[in-house]
Short mmCIF file of C-alpha atoms and ligand atoms in Angstrom, two decimals:
data_model
loop_
_atom_site.label_atom_id
_atom_site.label_comp_id
_atom_site.label_asym_id
_atom_site.label_seq_id
_atom_site.Cartn_x
_atom_site.Cartn_y
_atom_site.Cartn_z
CA MET S 1019 92.08 75.97 85.30
CA SER S 1020 95.12 75.10 83.44
CA ASN S 1021 96.22 77.79 80.81
CA THR S 1022 99.63 78.55 79.60
CA MET S 1023 100.55 81.33 77.44
CA PRO S 1024 103.56 82.17 75.27
CA VAL S 1025 106.11 84.83 76.67
CA GLU S 1026 109.56 85.90 74.95
CA ILE S 1027 111.80 87.60 77.76
CA THR S 1028 115.36 88.88 76.95
CA VAL S 1029 117.58 87.83 79.62
CA ASN S 1030 120.93 88.65 79.70
CA GLY S 1031 120.89 89.59 76.11
CA GLU S 1032 119.31 86.30 74.74
CA ALA S 1033 115.55 86.33 73.68
CA ARG S 1034 113.97 83.20 75.80
CA GLN S 1035 110.59 81.89 74.77
CA ARG S 1036 108.66 79.32 76.76
CA GLU S 1037 104.79 78.79 77.50
CA VAL S 1038 104.15 79.74 81.23
CA GLU S 1039 101.11 79.76 83.15
CA PRO S 1040 100.15 83.37 84.16
CA ARG S 1041 100.75 82.99 87.85
CA MET S 1042 104.32 82.02 87.34
CA LEU S 1043 106.62 84.88 88.94
CA LEU S 1044 109.55 86.06 87.07
CA VAL S 1045 111.92 84.88 89.81
CA GLU S 1046 110.68 81.04 89.14
CA PHE S 1047 110.77 81.74 85.55
CA ILE S 1048 114.36 82.77 85.92
CA ARG S 1049 115.44 80.32 88.33
CA GLU S 1050 113.56 77.20 87.11
CA GLU S 1051 112.63 77.50 83.30
CA LEU S 1052 116.20 78.93 82.51
CA ARG S 1053 118.10 77.68 85.37
CA LEU S 1054 119.72 80.91 86.26
CA THR S 1055 119.76 80.35 90.31
CA GLY S 1056 122.01 83.13 91.12
CA THR S 1057 118.87 85.33 91.60
CA HIS S 1058 117.87 84.48 94.98
CA ILE S 1059 114.25 84.23 96.76
CA GLY S 1060 115.16 85.55 100.62
CA CYS S 1061 111.44 86.36 101.58
CA ASP S 1062 108.95 85.68 98.93
CA THR S 1063 106.95 88.56 100.63
CA SER S 1064 108.14 91.35 98.53
CA PHE S 1065 110.53 92.88 101.50
CA CYS S 1066 113.94 91.76 101.06
CA GLY S 1067 115.54 92.62 97.71
CA ALA S 1068 117.38 89.15 97.23
CA CYS S 1069 115.43 88.71 94.00
CA THR S 1070 116.17 92.14 92.48
CA VAL S 1071 116.89 92.10 88.86
CA LEU S 1072 116.89 94.65 85.99
CA MET S 1073 113.90 95.25 84.09
CA ASP S 1074 114.50 97.66 80.85
CA GLY S 1075 117.20 99.11 83.43
CA ALA S 1076 115.34 99.61 86.33
CA ALA S 1077 115.71 97.68 89.50
CA VAL S 1078 112.48 95.46 90.38
CA LYS S 1079 111.73 92.65 92.67
CA SER S 1080 111.21 89.35 90.53
CA CYS S 1081 108.94 87.77 93.38
CA THR S 1082 106.45 90.59 92.70
CA LEU S 1083 106.27 90.62 89.15
CA PHE S 1084 104.52 87.71 86.95
CA ALA S 1085 106.65 86.50 84.14
CA VAL S 1086 103.87 87.49 81.71
CA GLN S 1087 104.16 91.21 82.87
CA ALA S 1088 107.88 91.00 81.60
CA ASP S 1089 106.85 89.54 78.24
CA GLY S 1090 108.90 91.62 75.79
CA ALA S 1091 111.17 93.04 78.29
CA GLU S 1092 115.05 93.18 78.78
CA ILE S 1093 116.07 91.33 81.86
CA ILE S 1094 119.71 91.65 83.43
CA THR S 1095 120.38 89.04 86.26
CA VAL S 1096 123.76 88.63 88.38
CA GLU S 1097 124.96 85.99 85.77
CA ALA S 1098 125.43 88.71 83.17
CA LEU S 1099 128.18 90.69 85.41
CA GLU S 1100 131.07 88.16 84.96
CA ARG S 1101 132.44 88.37 81.35
CA ASP S 1102 135.08 85.91 80.16
CA GLY S 1103 136.46 85.11 83.52
CA GLN S 1104 136.77 88.56 84.17
CA LEU S 1105 134.73 90.13 87.12
CA HIS S 1106 132.69 93.14 86.74
CA PRO S 1107 133.86 96.18 88.51
CA ILE S 1108 130.81 95.77 91.11
CA GLN S 1109 131.66 92.35 91.95
CA GLN S 1110 135.14 92.92 92.18
CA ALA S 1111 134.77 95.74 94.94
CA PHE S 1112 132.31 93.79 96.66
CA SER S 1113 135.12 90.95 96.74
CA ASP S 1114 137.99 93.49 97.85
CA ASP S 1115 135.98 95.41 100.13
CA HIS S 1116 134.22 92.51 101.71
CA GLY S 1117 131.13 93.62 100.83
CA LEU S 1118 129.65 90.17 101.53
CA GLN S 1119 129.66 87.29 104.04
CA CYS S 1120 127.05 84.69 103.19
CA GLY S 1121 126.48 86.26 99.79
CA TYR S 1122 123.04 85.67 99.78
CA CYS S 1123 121.66 89.30 99.36
CA THR S 1124 124.60 90.01 97.16
CA PRO S 1125 123.26 89.54 93.87
CA GLY S 1126 120.31 91.81 94.56
CA MET S 1127 122.58 94.50 96.20
CA MET S 1128 124.84 94.36 93.01
CA LEU S 1129 121.97 95.04 90.48
CA SER S 1130 120.44 97.79 92.79
CA SER S 1131 123.76 99.21 92.92
CA LEU S 1132 124.30 99.16 89.33
CA ALA S 1133 120.79 100.65 88.77
CA LEU S 1134 122.01 103.74 90.85
CA LEU S 1135 125.38 103.96 89.28
CA ALA S 1136 123.63 104.11 85.85
CA GLU S 1137 121.72 106.94 86.76
CA ASN S 1138 123.91 108.68 89.20
CA PRO S 1139 127.61 107.69 88.60
CA THR S 1140 129.22 110.06 91.80
CA PRO S 1141 126.48 108.82 94.70
CA SER S 1142 127.11 110.19 98.23
CA ALA S 1143 126.97 107.41 101.02
CA LYS S 1144 123.40 108.59 101.54
CA ASP S 1145 122.50 108.26 97.81
CA ILE S 1146 123.70 104.94 98.03
CA ARG S 1147 121.77 104.18 101.22
CA LYS S 1148 118.63 105.40 99.39
CA ALA S 1149 119.30 103.29 96.56
CA LEU S 1150 119.63 100.01 98.54
CA ALA S 1151 116.91 100.76 100.85
CA GLY S 1152 114.96 97.98 99.28
CA ASN S 1153 117.86 95.23 99.76
CA VAL S 1154 118.18 93.60 103.03
CA CYS S 1155 121.39 92.29 104.41
CA ARG S 1156 121.52 90.06 107.68
CA CYS S 1157 125.55 89.65 107.79
CA THR S 1158 127.72 92.81 106.95
CA GLY S 1159 125.92 95.49 108.70
CA TYR S 1160 125.97 97.22 105.41
CA GLN S 1161 129.06 99.44 106.00
CA ASN S 1162 131.23 97.48 103.48
CA ILE S 1163 128.50 97.34 100.92
CA ILE S 1164 128.53 101.32 101.19
CA LYS S 1165 132.00 101.42 100.67
CA ALA S 1166 131.94 98.63 97.84
CA VAL S 1167 129.46 100.74 95.79
CA GLN S 1168 131.89 103.73 96.10
CA THR S 1169 134.67 101.97 94.93
CA ALA S 1170 132.96 100.30 92.11
CA ALA S 1171 131.47 103.97 91.01
CA GLY S 1172 135.26 105.23 90.98
CA GLN S 1173 136.26 102.19 88.93
CA LEU S 1174 133.30 102.81 86.36
CA ARG S 1175 134.11 106.37 86.17
CA GLY S 1176 137.57 105.57 85.37
CA ALA S 1177 136.97 102.98 82.78
CA MET A 1190 104.44 80.95 96.96
CA TYR A 1191 101.90 80.70 94.10
CA PRO A 1192 98.76 82.32 93.69
CA ALA A 1193 95.80 80.54 92.76
CA PRO A 1194 95.40 79.88 88.85
CA PHE A 1195 93.78 82.87 87.18
CA ARG A 1196 93.28 83.67 83.33
CA TYR A 1197 95.31 86.48 81.98
CA HIS A 1198 94.27 89.31 79.40
CA ARG A 1199 96.37 92.22 78.18
CA PRO A 1200 94.06 94.70 76.30
CA GLY A 1201 95.63 97.22 74.24
CA THR A 1202 93.21 99.98 74.83
CA LEU A 1203 91.59 101.59 77.80
CA GLY A 1204 88.24 101.06 76.05
CA SER A 1205 88.91 97.53 75.30
CA ALA A 1206 89.90 96.82 78.95
CA LEU A 1207 86.89 98.45 80.31
CA LYS A 1208 84.73 96.49 77.98
CA LEU A 1209 86.63 93.25 79.02
CA LEU A 1210 86.11 94.04 82.67
CA ALA A 1211 82.39 94.73 82.39
CA GLU A 1212 82.26 91.29 80.21
CA LEU A 1213 84.36 89.22 82.83
CA GLY A 1214 82.28 90.50 85.79
CA GLU A 1215 82.99 89.94 89.32
CA GLY A 1216 85.81 87.84 89.29
CA ALA A 1217 87.87 90.04 87.50
CA ARG A 1218 90.59 92.58 88.82
CA PRO A 1219 92.60 94.96 87.07
CA LEU A 1220 96.43 94.56 87.73
CA ALA A 1221 98.57 97.91 87.65
CA GLY A 1222 102.04 97.78 89.24
CA GLY A 1223 101.11 94.51 91.11
CA GLN A 1224 102.82 95.83 94.09
CA SER A 1225 99.78 95.62 96.31
CA LEU A 1226 97.80 92.95 94.24
CA ILE A 1227 100.82 90.50 93.94
CA PRO A 1228 101.50 90.17 97.54
CA ILE A 1229 97.67 89.62 98.16
CA LEU A 1230 97.30 86.94 95.68
CA LYS A 1231 100.59 85.09 96.72
CA MET A 1232 99.12 84.90 100.33
CA ARG A 1233 95.72 83.88 98.73
CA MET A 1234 93.71 86.68 100.40
CA ASP A 1235 91.88 86.83 96.99
CA GLU A 1236 91.36 84.27 94.25
CA PRO A 1237 90.25 86.18 91.27
CA SER A 1238 89.18 84.39 88.05
CA ASP A 1239 90.79 86.95 85.80
CA LEU A 1240 93.47 89.72 85.74
CA VAL A 1241 93.11 92.34 83.24
CA ASP A 1242 96.58 93.93 82.91
CA ILE A 1243 96.18 97.58 82.38
CA GLY A 1244 99.85 98.25 83.29
CA ARG A 1245 100.86 98.90 79.56
CA LEU A 1246 98.28 101.20 78.69
CA ALA A 1247 100.12 104.31 77.48
CA GLU A 1248 96.71 106.38 77.68
CA LEU A 1249 97.04 106.42 81.41
CA MET A 1250 100.76 107.23 81.84
CA HIS A 1251 101.02 110.94 81.53
CA ILE A 1252 101.87 113.54 84.19
CA ARG A 1253 101.06 116.82 82.73
CA GLN A 1254 99.95 120.59 83.86
CA GLU A 1255 96.66 121.66 82.16
CA LYS A 1256 96.08 125.40 82.98
CA ASN A 1257 95.26 125.72 86.79
CA ARG A 1258 95.64 122.09 87.71
CA VAL A 1259 97.59 119.10 87.53
CA CYS A 1260 96.58 115.97 85.74
CA ILE A 1261 98.30 112.45 86.46
CA GLY A 1262 97.29 109.53 84.78
CA ALA A 1263 96.72 106.16 86.72
CA LEU A 1264 99.44 104.43 85.72
CA ALA A 1265 102.23 107.11 86.49
CA THR A 1266 104.55 105.18 88.98
CA HIS A 1267 105.78 106.56 92.29
CA ALA A 1268 109.13 107.02 90.69
CA ARG A 1269 108.13 108.65 87.85
CA ILE A 1270 106.13 111.02 89.76
CA ALA A 1271 108.66 111.84 92.44
CA VAL A 1272 111.19 113.25 89.71
CA SER A 1273 108.67 114.98 87.77
CA ALA A 1274 108.41 119.01 86.94
CA ILE A 1275 105.25 118.85 88.84
CA ALA A 1276 107.06 117.49 92.14
CA GLY A 1277 109.35 120.16 91.72
CA GLU A 1278 106.71 122.52 91.88
CA ILE A 1279 104.33 120.94 94.65
CA PRO A 1280 106.98 119.78 97.07
CA ILE A 1281 104.53 117.86 99.11
CA ILE A 1282 104.06 115.54 96.27
CA ARG A 1283 107.59 114.52 96.01
CA ASP A 1284 107.59 113.93 99.89
CA CYS A 1285 104.85 111.46 99.11
CA ALA A 1286 106.03 110.03 95.69
CA GLY A 1287 109.80 109.54 96.78
CA GLY A 1288 108.77 108.15 100.33
CA ILE A 1289 106.92 105.47 99.47
CA ALA A 1290 108.57 102.03 99.98
CA ASP A 1291 111.97 101.33 98.04
CA PRO A 1292 113.32 102.02 94.54
CA GLN A 1293 112.23 98.68 93.34
CA VAL A 1294 108.35 99.14 94.42
CA ARG A 1295 108.38 102.69 93.24
CA ALA A 1296 109.58 101.68 90.01
CA LEU A 1297 106.35 99.75 89.35
CA GLY A 1298 103.88 100.89 91.95
CA THR A 1299 101.18 103.45 90.47
CA ILE A 1300 99.22 106.14 91.81
CA GLY A 1301 95.91 104.70 90.55
CA GLY A 1302 96.58 101.08 92.26
CA SER A 1303 97.59 103.05 95.50
CA VAL A 1304 94.21 104.80 95.87
CA SER A 1305 92.31 102.10 94.75
CA ILE A 1306 93.63 99.55 97.13
CA ALA A 1307 92.79 102.15 99.77
CA ASP A 1308 95.02 100.51 102.02
CA PRO A 1309 94.34 102.32 105.65
CA SER A 1310 98.29 102.84 105.73
CA SER A 1311 98.74 103.88 101.69
CA ASP A 1312 100.45 107.56 101.63
CA TRP A 1313 98.40 108.84 98.36
CA PRO A 1314 95.04 108.93 99.67
CA ALA A 1315 96.31 110.88 102.88
CA LEU A 1316 98.19 113.20 100.74
CA LEU A 1317 95.66 113.67 97.97
CA HIS A 1318 93.30 115.07 100.59
CA THR A 1319 95.59 118.13 101.33
CA LEU A 1320 95.77 118.72 97.79
CA GLU A 1321 91.60 118.57 97.25
CA ALA A 1322 92.33 116.08 94.40
CA GLU A 1323 89.75 114.43 92.40
CA ILE A 1324 89.70 110.70 91.01
CA VAL A 1325 88.56 110.41 87.57
CA CYS A 1326 86.74 107.17 87.24
CA GLN A 1327 85.69 105.83 84.25
CA GLY A 1328 83.45 102.78 83.11
CA PRO A 1329 82.53 101.24 79.55
CA SER A 1330 79.99 104.43 78.82
CA SER A 1331 80.35 106.75 81.86
CA LYS A 1332 83.06 109.08 83.29
CA ARG A 1333 83.10 110.88 86.44
CA ALA A 1334 85.14 112.88 88.74
CA ILE A 1335 84.80 112.21 92.76
CA LYS A 1336 86.53 114.10 95.46
CA ILE A 1337 89.19 111.93 97.11
CA ASN A 1338 87.23 111.94 100.50
CA ASP A 1339 84.00 110.37 98.92
CA PHE A 1340 86.22 108.10 96.85
CA ILE A 1341 87.92 106.29 99.65
CA LYS A 1342 84.98 104.85 101.71
CA ASP A 1343 86.62 102.79 104.15
CA SER A 1344 89.50 100.47 104.84
CA TYR A 1345 90.32 98.80 101.48
CA THR A 1346 87.11 99.87 100.13
CA ASN A 1347 86.60 102.45 97.57
CA SER A 1348 83.54 103.84 95.54
CA LEU A 1349 84.31 102.41 91.91
CA ALA A 1350 81.26 100.77 90.14
CA ASP A 1351 81.66 97.32 88.65
CA ALA A 1352 83.68 97.60 85.54
CA GLU A 1353 85.00 101.05 86.51
CA LEU A 1354 88.70 102.24 86.60
CA VAL A 1355 90.65 105.15 87.68
CA THR A 1356 91.94 106.81 84.80
CA GLU A 1357 93.59 109.85 86.31
CA ILE A 1358 94.04 112.38 89.33
CA GLN A 1359 93.23 115.93 89.10
CA ILE A 1360 94.90 118.16 91.45
CA PRO A 1361 94.03 122.15 91.33
CA MET A 1362 97.43 124.14 91.40
CA PRO A 1363 98.23 125.59 94.77
CA PRO A 1364 97.87 129.55 94.54
CA GLU A 1365 100.81 132.00 95.34
CA ASN A 1366 102.40 131.67 98.68
CA SER A 1367 101.64 128.10 99.33
CA GLY A 1368 103.64 125.33 100.74
CA GLY A 1369 103.35 121.71 102.21
CA ALA A 1370 104.60 118.88 103.50
CA TYR A 1371 103.98 115.20 104.22
CA ILE A 1372 106.18 113.01 106.57
CA GLY A 1373 105.49 109.45 107.09
CA PHE A 1374 107.35 107.60 109.86
CA LYS A 1375 108.39 103.72 109.15
CA LYS A 1376 110.70 100.96 110.46
CA ALA A 1377 112.42 100.24 107.11
CA ALA A 1378 112.02 101.49 103.88
CA PRO A 1379 110.09 98.44 102.20
CA ALA A 1380 107.28 98.87 104.83
CA TYR A 1381 104.40 100.89 105.03
CA PRO A 1382 104.47 103.95 107.61
CA ALA A 1383 103.29 103.29 111.25
CA ALA A 1384 101.98 107.10 111.09
CA SER A 1385 102.09 110.04 108.69
CA ALA A 1386 101.21 113.47 108.43
CA GLY A 1387 100.23 116.11 105.71
CA VAL A 1388 99.93 120.08 105.92
CA GLN A 1389 99.02 121.97 102.78
CA LEU A 1390 98.70 125.79 103.43
CA THR A 1391 98.87 129.23 101.73
CA LEU A 1392 99.91 132.23 104.04
CA ALA A 1393 98.57 135.77 103.81
CA ASP A 1394 100.26 139.15 104.78
CA GLY A 1395 101.71 138.86 108.23
CA ASN A 1396 102.20 135.47 107.96
CA LEU A 1397 98.50 134.63 108.82
CA CYS A 1398 96.92 131.31 107.51
CA ARG A 1399 95.00 132.18 104.48
CA ASP A 1400 93.87 128.69 103.82
CA ILE A 1401 94.83 125.11 105.23
CA ARG A 1402 94.40 121.43 104.69
CA LEU A 1403 95.35 118.92 107.33
CA VAL A 1404 95.54 115.06 107.29
CA LEU A 1405 96.85 111.96 109.51
CA GLY A 1406 97.51 108.85 107.39
CA ALA A 1407 97.52 105.57 108.98
CA ALA A 1408 95.25 106.88 111.80
CA GLY A 1409 92.51 104.70 111.27
CA PRO A 1410 90.19 103.15 108.64
CA VAL A 1411 90.54 106.07 106.62
CA PRO A 1412 92.68 109.21 106.41
CA VAL A 1413 91.93 111.68 109.37
CA THR A 1414 90.64 115.23 108.13
CA SER A 1415 88.29 117.84 109.65
CA ARG A 1416 87.20 121.04 107.98
CA GLN A 1417 86.30 122.38 111.59
CA VAL A 1418 90.00 121.98 112.73
CA GLU A 1419 91.05 123.68 109.50
CA GLN A 1420 88.71 126.35 109.81
CA GLN A 1421 89.72 127.21 113.33
CA LEU A 1422 93.34 128.11 111.97
CA ILE A 1423 92.00 130.26 109.11
CA GLY A 1424 92.87 134.01 109.59
CA GLN A 1425 95.17 133.04 112.44
CA PRO A 1426 98.87 133.22 113.03
CA LEU A 1427 100.42 129.90 112.66
CA ALA A 1428 102.06 129.92 115.95
CA GLU A 1429 103.07 126.86 118.08
CA LYS A 1430 99.92 127.11 120.48
CA ASN A 1431 97.33 127.10 117.75
CA LEU A 1432 99.09 124.18 115.61
CA SER A 1433 99.25 122.31 118.82
CA GLN A 1434 95.52 122.57 119.50
CA ALA A 1435 94.93 121.59 115.99
CA ALA A 1436 97.21 118.31 116.37
CA GLU A 1437 95.58 117.58 119.35
CA ALA A 1438 92.20 118.00 118.02
CA LEU A 1439 93.13 115.69 115.13
CA VAL A 1440 94.70 113.09 116.98
CA GLU A 1441 91.55 113.10 119.12
CA LEU A 1442 89.52 112.05 115.88
CA SER A 1443 92.10 109.17 115.00
CA ASP A 1444 91.79 105.84 115.84
CA PRO A 1445 94.98 103.94 114.91
CA PRO A 1446 94.93 100.37 115.68
CA SER A 1447 97.68 98.63 117.79
CA ASP A 1448 99.77 96.25 115.80
CA SER A 1449 103.23 95.18 114.69
CA ARG A 1450 103.80 98.77 113.72
CA GLY A 1451 103.35 100.12 117.11
CA SER A 1452 100.83 100.47 119.91
CA SER A 1453 97.94 102.87 119.37
CA GLU A 1454 99.58 105.00 122.17
CA PHE A 1455 102.70 105.20 120.28
CA LYS A 1456 101.08 105.99 117.02
CA ARG A 1457 99.03 108.64 118.50
CA ALA A 1458 102.36 110.06 119.85
CA MET A 1459 104.02 109.69 116.75
CA LEU A 1460 101.08 111.34 114.90
CA ARG A 1461 101.32 114.71 117.19
CA SER A 1462 105.23 115.14 116.48
CA LEU A 1463 104.83 114.34 112.55
CA PHE A 1464 101.97 116.78 112.49
CA MET A 1465 103.98 119.56 113.95
CA ARG A 1466 107.20 118.78 111.98
CA ALA A 1467 105.15 118.63 108.58
CA ALA A 1468 103.34 122.15 109.68
CA ASN A 1469 106.72 123.94 110.31
CA ARG A 1470 108.09 122.69 107.28
CA ALA A 1471 105.00 123.56 105.10
CA MET A 1472 105.40 127.13 106.68
CA GLN A 1473 109.11 127.18 105.52
CA ARG A 1474 108.14 126.05 102.10
CA ALA A 1475 105.62 128.69 101.87
CA GLY A 1476 107.86 131.39 102.82
CA GLY A 1477 109.97 130.27 99.95
CA GLU A 1478 112.55 127.92 101.77
CA LYS A 1479 113.51 125.02 99.52
CA ILE A 1480 113.52 121.96 101.81
CA THR A 1481 113.80 118.31 100.38
CA GLY A 1482 112.68 115.20 102.55
CA SER A 1483 110.12 112.56 102.73
CA HIS A 1484 109.63 109.78 105.04
CA ASP A 1485 111.97 109.25 108.01
CA TYR A 1486 112.91 105.93 109.06
CA VAL A 1487 113.96 104.65 112.50
C1 FAD V 209 107.51 96.18 100.09
C2 FAD V 209 106.43 97.05 100.08
C3 FAD V 209 106.40 98.52 100.71
C4 FAD V 209 105.34 99.26 100.53
N1 FAD V 209 105.25 100.47 101.07
C5 FAD V 209 104.50 101.31 100.73
C6 FAD V 209 104.46 102.67 101.55
O1 FAD V 209 105.46 103.03 102.34
N2 FAD V 209 103.37 103.50 101.24
C7 FAD V 209 102.47 103.19 100.58
O2 FAD V 209 101.59 104.08 100.31
N3 FAD V 209 102.62 102.14 99.67
C8 FAD V 209 103.43 101.16 100.00
N4 FAD V 209 103.41 100.05 99.33
C9 FAD V 209 102.22 99.73 98.22
C10 FAD V 209 102.65 100.40 96.98
O3 FAD V 209 102.62 101.80 96.78
C11 FAD V 209 101.72 99.74 95.73
O4 FAD V 209 102.52 100.46 94.66
C12 FAD V 209 100.34 100.39 95.99
O5 FAD V 209 99.57 100.20 97.03
C13 FAD V 209 99.62 99.75 94.64
O6 FAD V 209 99.72 100.18 93.31
P1 FAD V 209 100.00 99.06 92.08
O7 FAD V 209 100.04 99.80 90.75
O8 FAD V 209 101.17 98.14 92.33
O9 FAD V 209 98.83 98.46 92.11
P2 FAD V 209 98.27 96.74 92.16
O10 FAD V 209 98.80 95.93 92.97
O11 FAD V 209 98.54 96.29 90.66
O12 FAD V 209 96.71 96.89 92.22
C14 FAD V 209 96.09 97.35 93.58
C15 FAD V 209 94.71 97.26 93.55
O13 FAD V 209 93.99 98.42 92.97
C16 FAD V 209 93.37 97.85 91.74
N5 FAD V 209 93.73 98.73 90.63
C17 FAD V 209 95.06 98.97 90.17
N6 FAD V 209 94.81 99.96 89.38
C18 FAD V 209 93.49 100.45 89.15
C19 FAD V 209 92.87 101.45 88.33
N7 FAD V 209 93.69 102.28 87.88
N8 FAD V 209 91.50 101.61 88.68
C20 FAD V 209 90.62 100.72 89.41
N9 FAD V 209 91.53 99.70 90.10
C21 FAD V 209 92.87 99.41 90.12
C22 FAD V 209 93.65 96.25 91.45
O14 FAD V 209 92.88 95.46 91.17
C23 FAD V 209 94.19 95.98 93.08
O15 FAD V 209 93.01 95.48 93.79
C24 FAD V 209 104.32 99.01 99.33
C25 FAD V 209 104.15 97.73 98.65
C26 FAD V 209 105.40 96.86 98.87
C27 FAD V 209 105.43 95.61 98.15
S1 FES V 210 112.41 87.44 97.60
FE1 FES V 210 111.57 89.25 96.68
S2 FES V 210 111.67 90.55 98.03
FE2 FES V 210 112.42 89.01 98.99
S1 FES V 211 126.21 88.78 102.97
FE1 FES V 211 124.74 87.59 104.18
S2 FES V 211 123.11 88.66 103.94
FE2 FES V 211 124.18 89.86 103.03
#
């Protein structure tokens, strides 16, 4: 059974059209069709959150969503964060506060954090832990991630 | 991981979705939030010929209060339910909706998908017993409402007929002096609970129990309930002794399997203590206290 269908997905502000098999996952569309490899596959079992992207503003696991379901949607991936060589405040904060070690979880962590900060510009440490509960980090022990999100929250409020 | 190939359809209305499901027959599955179905397809535990994406049907997204009941469309997501006005009024609903999985899963997963999949560890089927919910099932030319207990038949088995969809969940508004609480225990956010308990009650004068509904979740193939145990509490003071007798009687009826979430013995101990905590929180809420809370993690 070989069948494809056209989709148009706006990724990082750019409308991208492709013919895809319905079983193609959004993460594969992003990584393999668009070659945007900042979105990582950590577990492929819906657990780790490394594949988190924003879909119409909400954090979602792109390994648990077919590309055809995102037809017409606006997707934001980690590649949208840096502008003209200038790190986004959330990236700067992860770097300054040592919110990453190997960096594998970091794109997903940052996108979940941005979804939180869009809704709640002054999150408590507990709010941050709840918002990042679907993102696993095997390196940092989370403390510096919480700190980085708080730093970024301050930066974004000031901006 | 790739699912086996399938054909994909995205009908624009409920009517056309029902018709399409009837035409496509046995090999077709509805796709709502995909948060249970996609993992199942990726593991190739199911290989449907067709997926009918109902995820955008605006007709099934409502969350509203009608006279004495609450109507929740099958496609209302856990996230939307958790922040709805209704969750503010019936706190046990917020406990459940806000405790499921993590923000990413809650953003896509729906109440209709959750009752339909009838996973023995799913939170909604357990919770909905405490509120005496009815599940509205619609086919191409039929519509009926089934009590949640009759809807969930067995582990992963619901009572939908061919080409029927769950369209709405109906919940009677609890009377005055009511309160409830639902607590699950899990190892991490993106995991199903190892055990859960829910209590919804109404108090009479003198803090006697006027009415009560009890449930244990992840405690066997279907949620564990007992009209008999509930009835023994009615008219009684909800004292520690009465409640722990009820806990004991319910746990006796449970049959939690030993698995990666814990041994059967561990789960029984958890069920007992979650039940007592839920009952105490329900009483506090019935007495007018505002307590937030949801699932507990290790
Ligand atoms: C990491 C992770 C953690 C999770 N943790 C929990 C948890 O703690 N507690 C919990 O309760 N759940 C948990 N879930 C499951 C989650 O709540 C799902 O959202 C839910 O079980 C299914 O809803 P869905 O909309 O995603 O349904 P789908 O996955 O789209 O569908 C599920 C099944 O129901 C059928 N279906 C869907 N909608 C309808 C309908 N309206 N009528 C008839 N049939 C329908 C589909 O054909 C399919 O068979 C978790 C999921 C993941 C990925
Ligand atoms: S790769 Fe998607 S959740 Fe782990
Ligand atoms: S920095 Fe290595 S997994 Fe988080």
